Each structure stands twice: as structure tokens, then as C-alpha cells.
């Protein structure tokens, strides 16, 4: 049995980031850019107005100007103004040839086809977006490694990009094992429990922007589990099994993994909940055998699975570690790291009730996991502890 730190280090050593893929920009939100992007064009591609108003030559701003036409956004018409002339112009429209300034429509007087300016603060170039002021052709628009946020997607679309090279999100398979499991919405027979692990894991994965999730059900039968596991490994980047990783007569995950050519990296971690945790690899595929108890599943997910999944896509871990003061004393047995469901607020953290590994009611209220060192038994009020802030 290994320590929590050793387990995390071993997982990290076996992660190889997924190869970049090219996808449509419209589908790239939330991905990490894999290749630098350079602008192909000056943006704006022409000098344009940032206001509804009148395009003028600034040298003429103190005289009455003759109105000769108008420029609307998207127009293909070209107008040139001479000395003493002006053109009506609208936001986003190209400046007429010869114009260098736009006067807001509220700051003119118009009489008989002529206008007089009434803007004492007018300066040359005012209300004009210069050609290439957003970016010039050939300039670096976005570096590899940047997250494609909504604003980044909009920026790239605005400079004419329609396809990007990104690190993909991993394909995930979730295998739920156990004869006793019943689907929510159906009546419970004697000895049955409702299956919740695929629901919590799928929800957690989707929260991270992962959509390629397949859920399998496998009975407590070695041959069935072998076939399901083999199929899952062939068709996904990460496999999450829930249940069947302990040492009971019906716990077949370890044997099935070996049959499928999965190399065991470790089995069992000095922690509570989640001591029977299994981790193995096949080629560059990651296989996690999670305990069956719902709280153990989520605790192991946030500690081990989520950081690995993020690393596959070149992303930072969504779980943030902070230091916080314990609001009241707490005791545990030595030799195991404990992860307590807790509530963090204003630098303080409180362990919640219902810490048993089969109970999710407290996890549903928690916003953090409190990390209690394996070497200590007693924690006093005011002790500073490491707290894992869970993704909202």
C-alpha cells in the first residue's frame, strides 16, 4: 500500500498528453490551443467609423461643409470627399477616401444640405478605427497553450480564423459493476441499491467540458467484465471502473485488467475513503479502478482522475488547494490520509456530518475536501490544514 503522494506522483509519471487535432472554431471553446496563430489580414481591413456621424477632413472642421452622400456598414460603394465636403457615415462603415475624422451626429447642425460642426473637443482621427488597429497581417494573434475562452473564440473569428489546432478532450468510459445495482426510477427489490456513480461521474466530467462519455454496466461476472473492459479500453482514452476493486469473492477488476493486458501501476492507497484504488495503463490509456461507495468514488475522482484528465488536454487542474483554519477539533486513526467533506468560507473550514463512504448527502453540501495528514491523529481548533476547493 502506497501513500497519497506516491499515488499522485505515479499517475503523473504515466500521463502522455493527447495528440493535437484540428477542429472547427465553433466547437473549440474550452480547449487549449496547440499551435500559434498568426493573422492573415489587417483587422480592421480598412479605416472605419466607430460612430454614427459625419466623415470629414479635420483641416475643414471650422468651416461649413457640403453633404455629398453616405457610407453604411457593409457598403461596396466608394466615396471620396474633397475640401469643404462631408459624408454621412454609420458605425462600422468604411471612411470615404480623403476623410480622417468622424464627428458624432449629435454634434452638428444641418441646414439645406450643409453641416456646421459643434464639437470644441474634436481632434484629428477621433471616432475612427484605423486599418490594422486590432491586429496587422502577419502578427501573432494567439500563442499555443492559451485557453480558448468565449472571448478568444470571438477574437479569432473576428480575424477570419475558422479552424484551430487544439489538444482534444479525452474520451471516457465509465464501467459500473455490481449485481445489486438498480436504475433510479425503478422499484427497489430486496438487496438492491440505486446506482448513482455513473450519474455523479458523468456530471463531473461534463462540468469539465467532456462530452464523449460512454457508460457500461457489467455484472459481477469475470467473463462479462473482461469483454466490457476490453471494449472500453479500445474505444477510450480513460476508463473508470466503479466497484469490484477490493478482495471479495466477486471483485474481479484486478483479474479482468490483467487479462486485458493492462499493466498495474498500483493497487491500494493509504487513504480514507478510497483505500482499494487501482491504477493501471495500457499503451497510453489510463485505467482507474474506483471503489464502489459513492463518496469514495468522488473523493478519488477529485484527487486522482480529474488532475489526470486535465493533464491529457494540457489544462490546469480545476481543484485548487488553499490553507484554512479548522473551526473545531477533529480526531482520526493514524496511518491513513483522510479526506473529509467540508465547508470552506472566509479562510475557515468545517467538517460536515455523514462522513461515511456510502453517504453522499454531505458531499452534496460540501464545497471542499479537508486533507488530514496520515501521520496525525488529533487536530485542534485553529490548526492550519490543506483544503481542496472543488469545482463549482
XYZ file of C-alpha atoms in Angstrom:
392
model
C 0.000 0.000 0.000
C 1.396 3.386 -1.001
C 0.895 6.938 0.236
C -1.360 9.542 -1.366
C 1.669 11.489 -2.593
C 3.241 8.384 -4.095
C -0.007 7.545 -5.877
C -0.315 11.028 -7.353
C 3.331 11.034 -8.444
C 2.982 7.636 -10.151
C -0.117 8.741 -12.057
C 1.629 11.921 -13.186
C 4.588 9.901 -14.475
C 2.307 7.809 -16.702
C 0.445 10.636 -18.422
C 1.180 11.484 -22.045
C -0.817 14.406 -23.410
C -3.181 13.620 -26.275
C -2.056 14.494 -29.794
C -3.458 17.756 -31.230
C -6.412 17.685 -33.602
C -7.892 20.282 -35.970
C -11.491 21.272 -35.276
C -13.946 23.959 -36.327
C -13.577 27.133 -34.326
C -17.256 26.915 -33.349
C -16.509 23.644 -31.498
C -13.229 24.736 -29.902
C -14.475 26.517 -26.778
C -12.786 25.218 -23.641
C -9.875 23.604 -25.481
C -6.194 24.536 -25.257
C -4.623 25.913 -28.420
C -1.880 23.613 -29.747
C -0.301 25.847 -32.426
C 0.474 29.580 -32.626
C -1.995 31.530 -34.747
C -0.911 34.434 -36.962
C -3.218 36.985 -38.537
C -3.694 36.656 -42.290
C -5.205 40.114 -42.714
C -5.166 43.604 -41.291
C -8.133 43.918 -38.927
C -9.999 46.137 -39.492
C -9.218 45.658 -43.168
C -9.980 49.352 -43.794
C -10.323 52.506 -41.726
C -13.854 52.541 -40.365
C -16.148 54.703 -38.297
C -16.819 53.869 -34.643
C -19.839 56.206 -34.523
C -22.895 57.283 -36.436
C -21.981 60.751 -37.690
C -20.190 62.590 -40.459
C -16.831 61.846 -42.058
C -14.692 64.923 -42.622
C -11.203 66.178 -43.299
C -10.059 67.546 -39.954
C -8.480 70.541 -41.702
C -12.045 71.616 -42.641
C -13.575 71.356 -39.154
C -14.002 75.105 -38.682
C -15.996 75.714 -41.882
C -19.435 74.822 -43.201
C -19.341 71.563 -45.154
C -21.384 70.331 -48.104
C -23.052 66.941 -47.635
C -22.324 64.738 -50.693
C -23.538 61.249 -49.787
C -23.429 58.492 -47.157
C -21.493 55.364 -46.203
C -23.277 52.474 -44.475
C -21.710 49.382 -42.876
C -21.162 46.669 -45.471
C -21.396 49.023 -48.424
C -19.428 48.295 -51.561
C -19.741 51.914 -52.691
C -16.700 54.137 -52.609
C -16.915 57.856 -51.957
C -14.164 60.422 -52.000
C -14.613 63.768 -50.265
C -12.882 66.900 -51.373
C -12.037 70.027 -49.416
C -15.187 71.513 -47.903
C -17.213 68.279 -48.224
C -18.575 65.691 -45.784
C -20.325 62.329 -45.989
C -22.941 60.833 -43.714
C -21.443 57.702 -42.140
C -22.634 54.896 -39.860
C -20.880 52.697 -37.284
C -18.606 50.134 -38.941
C -18.703 51.755 -42.362
C -15.511 52.457 -44.349
C -14.249 56.025 -44.258
C -14.577 57.849 -47.584
C -11.309 58.499 -49.358
C -9.875 61.788 -48.114
C -11.624 61.651 -44.696
C -9.635 61.294 -41.486
C -12.111 62.121 -38.704
C -15.730 61.383 -37.750
C -17.956 63.875 -35.961
C -20.764 62.451 -33.839
C -24.199 63.142 -35.312
C -25.259 64.834 -32.061
C -22.539 67.457 -32.506
C -23.501 69.057 -35.799
C -26.105 71.466 -37.133
C -27.569 70.544 -40.512
C -29.211 73.119 -42.787
C -30.056 72.885 -46.501
C -27.671 70.058 -47.237
C -24.804 71.570 -45.318
C -23.471 70.939 -41.812
C -21.695 73.037 -39.229
C -19.628 71.303 -36.528
C -20.272 71.975 -32.842
C -17.594 69.892 -31.151
C -14.939 72.009 -29.411
C -13.083 68.818 -28.341
C -12.746 67.422 -31.849
C -9.303 66.014 -32.691
C -7.899 64.558 -35.857
C -8.658 60.827 -36.081
C -11.459 60.968 -33.497
C -14.064 58.165 -33.781
C -12.009 56.359 -36.423
C -10.806 52.764 -36.163
C -7.564 52.689 -38.127
C -6.795 49.891 -40.556
C -4.924 47.151 -38.666
C -5.617 48.710 -35.257
C -6.874 45.355 -33.891
C -4.076 43.366 -35.496
C -1.849 43.611 -38.562
C -1.313 40.884 -41.136
C 1.466 38.508 -40.063
C 1.282 39.435 -36.377
C 0.994 36.756 -33.666
C -2.684 36.612 -32.758
C -2.654 33.911 -30.076
C 0.066 31.697 -28.619
C -0.191 27.940 -28.202
C -1.148 26.959 -24.676
C -3.899 29.552 -24.359
C -7.370 28.510 -23.281
C -9.963 29.132 -25.974
C -12.411 31.138 -23.891
C -15.564 32.711 -25.359
C -13.658 35.955 -25.866
C -10.764 34.122 -27.544
C -13.190 32.344 -29.870
C -14.767 35.669 -30.786
C -11.375 37.297 -31.365
C -10.203 34.513 -33.664
C -13.471 34.560 -35.595
C -13.093 38.324 -35.924
C -9.717 37.949 -37.627
C -11.015 35.338 -40.065
C -9.981 32.061 -38.383
C -12.427 29.176 -38.866
C -10.329 26.159 -37.817
C -7.834 25.668 -34.997
C -5.401 23.005 -33.781
C -6.184 22.060 -30.183
C -5.468 19.414 -27.576
C -8.604 17.261 -27.527
C -10.739 16.344 -24.555
C -10.271 12.679 -23.651
C -12.833 10.017 -24.459
C -14.051 8.479 -21.206
C -15.629 5.116 -20.465
C -17.373 4.506 -17.141
C -17.926 0.878 -16.165
C -20.381 0.272 -13.351
C -20.136 -3.136 -11.703
C -22.408 -4.906 -9.237
C -25.373 -7.302 -9.183
C -27.080 -5.213 -6.509
C -27.488 -2.067 -8.618
C -30.864 -0.743 -9.751
C -31.512 2.241 -12.021
C -33.164 5.312 -10.476
C -36.887 5.465 -11.193
C -37.393 1.737 -10.785
C -38.652 -0.012 -7.661
C -36.025 -1.451 -5.328
C -36.124 -5.189 -4.749
C -34.721 -6.715 -1.586
C -30.915 -6.361 -1.545
C -30.782 -3.705 -4.243
C -29.387 -0.166 -4.120
C -29.787 2.628 -6.621
C -26.858 3.143 -8.983
C -25.527 6.691 -8.618
C -21.828 6.519 -9.506
C -22.298 6.830 -13.276
C -24.523 9.856 -12.666
C -22.059 11.693 -10.427
C -19.053 10.865 -12.618
C -20.816 11.824 -15.854
C -21.962 15.107 -14.306
C -18.446 15.867 -13.046
C -16.918 15.093 -16.449
C -19.456 17.195 -18.330
C -18.731 20.050 -15.917
C -15.175 19.957 -17.292
C -16.418 20.192 -20.874
C -16.006 16.474 -21.639
C -18.843 15.174 -23.789
C -17.554 11.854 -25.131
C -18.656 9.654 -22.235
C -19.897 6.073 -22.565
C -21.395 4.244 -19.590
C -21.241 0.432 -19.451
C -22.894 -1.904 -16.982
C -21.114 -5.127 -16.032
C -22.445 -7.856 -13.805
C -20.243 -9.399 -11.122
C -19.021 -11.966 -13.618
C -15.386 -12.244 -14.699
C -16.050 -13.100 -18.357
C -18.593 -10.305 -18.750
C -16.252 -7.794 -17.146
C -13.334 -8.889 -19.354
C -15.354 -8.250 -22.502
C -16.724 -4.920 -21.324
C -13.314 -3.713 -20.137
C -11.602 -4.752 -23.377
C -14.159 -2.827 -25.424
C -13.862 0.234 -23.188
C -10.058 0.299 -23.372
C -10.102 0.021 -27.168
C -12.547 2.903 -27.583
C -11.495 5.464 -24.979
C -8.531 7.320 -23.519
C -9.524 6.853 -19.886
C -11.525 4.045 -18.276
C -13.183 4.478 -14.886
C -14.441 1.345 -13.183
C -16.567 1.629 -10.056
C -16.709 -1.256 -7.620
C -15.017 -4.646 -7.740
C -11.513 -3.456 -6.787
C -11.357 -4.919 -3.285
C -10.575 -8.531 -2.360
C -14.040 -10.083 -2.127
C -15.154 -13.218 -3.954
C -16.981 -11.077 -6.532
C -14.298 -8.414 -7.001
C -12.946 -9.161 -10.471
C -11.490 -5.835 -11.643
C -7.837 -6.698 -11.000
C -8.085 -10.092 -12.714
C -10.007 -8.655 -15.657
C -7.463 -5.846 -16.041
C -4.561 -8.290 -16.213
C -6.437 -10.398 -18.768
C -6.913 -7.276 -20.960
C -3.189 -6.516 -20.951
C -3.453 -3.627 -18.506
C -0.262 -3.067 -16.540
C -0.900 -2.467 -12.867
C 0.914 0.611 -11.561
C -0.512 0.414 -8.045
C -3.380 -1.056 -6.057
C -4.401 0.321 -2.640
C -3.557 3.721 -1.204
C -3.197 4.712 2.433
C -6.310 6.876 2.478
C -9.886 7.069 3.652
C -12.166 6.928 1.769
C -10.904 5.025 -1.270
C -8.218 2.686 0.046
C -8.720 -0.028 -2.674
C -7.972 2.421 -5.518
C -6.406 0.757 -8.578
C -4.437 2.461 -11.345
C -3.060 0.850 -14.476
C -2.116 1.661 -18.065
C -2.263 0.080 -21.489
C -0.186 1.880 -24.095
C -1.142 5.492 -23.329
C -4.595 4.631 -21.962
C -5.300 5.279 -18.258
C -7.413 2.850 -16.237
C -8.733 3.731 -12.784
C -10.456 1.162 -10.592
C -12.503 3.216 -8.149
C -14.149 1.806 -5.016
C -17.907 1.272 -5.245
C -19.051 3.519 -2.399
C -20.346 6.819 -3.811
C -18.301 9.085 -1.536
C -15.147 7.090 -2.259
C -15.778 7.432 -5.994
C -15.972 11.222 -5.905
C -13.094 11.610 -3.452
C -10.847 9.525 -5.732
C -12.138 11.356 -8.796
C -11.148 14.789 -7.462
C -7.819 13.579 -6.082
C -6.595 11.414 -8.960
C -8.833 11.203 -12.004
C -9.552 14.887 -12.599
C -5.897 16.037 -12.489
C -5.001 13.254 -14.943
C -7.817 14.138 -17.328
C -6.845 17.807 -17.308
C -3.195 16.951 -17.981
C -4.191 14.885 -21.022
C -5.640 18.059 -22.550
C -2.817 20.388 -21.380
C -5.147 22.028 -18.856
C -4.606 23.160 -15.291
C -6.258 21.198 -12.512
C -9.721 22.524 -11.623
C -9.202 21.644 -7.949
C -7.436 24.444 -6.096
C -5.575 23.843 -2.830
C -5.659 26.515 -0.111
C -4.763 26.719 3.549
C -7.585 27.169 6.060
C -8.216 27.202 9.817
C -10.110 24.258 11.282
C -13.218 25.518 13.097
C -13.297 22.729 15.680
C -11.211 19.792 16.864
C -11.259 16.503 14.987
C -9.689 13.093 15.613
C -8.996 10.107 13.368
C -6.981 6.916 13.327
C -3.336 7.162 12.331
C -1.676 5.674 9.219
C -4.297 6.828 6.685
C -4.751 10.206 4.999
C -8.366 11.255 5.485
C -10.340 13.366 3.030
C -13.259 14.931 4.855
C -16.226 16.535 3.147
C -16.202 20.125 4.338
C -17.461 23.655 4.015
C -14.884 26.366 3.303
C -15.656 30.036 3.868
C -13.545 33.118 4.592
C -10.369 31.191 5.332
C -12.026 28.717 7.675
C -13.142 25.145 7.102
C -15.693 22.975 8.892
C -16.012 19.192 8.563
C -19.563 18.154 7.742
C -21.551 15.331 9.262
C -22.133 11.996 7.474
C -18.516 11.292 6.558
C -19.122 7.601 5.867
C -18.054 6.494 2.393
C -21.515 5.267 1.382
C -23.174 8.624 2.136
C -23.443 11.390 -0.439
C -25.772 13.726 1.444
C -22.864 15.636 2.976
C -20.904 15.588 -0.305
C -23.903 17.254 -1.944
C -23.448 20.156 0.512
C -19.644 20.260 0.504
C -17.522 22.741 -1.412
C -14.185 21.228 -0.416
C -12.282 18.213 0.825
C -10.247 18.636 4.010
C -6.907 16.813 3.900
C -5.831 15.238 7.188
C -2.239 14.007 7.237
C -1.766 10.267 7.621
C 0.772 10.672 10.425
C -1.504 12.645 12.764
C -4.452 11.538 14.878
C -5.667 14.697 16.610
C -6.347 18.099 15.055
C -7.081 21.125 17.218
C -9.375 24.064 16.576
C -7.390 26.696 14.707
C -4.968 24.233 13.102
C -4.000 25.225 9.572
C -4.922 22.481 7.109
C -4.729 21.933 3.374
C -8.148 22.196 1.757
C -9.096 21.155 -1.783
C -11.643 23.602 -3.206
C -13.924 21.648 -5.515
C -15.052 22.975 -8.922
C -18.351 24.865 -8.691
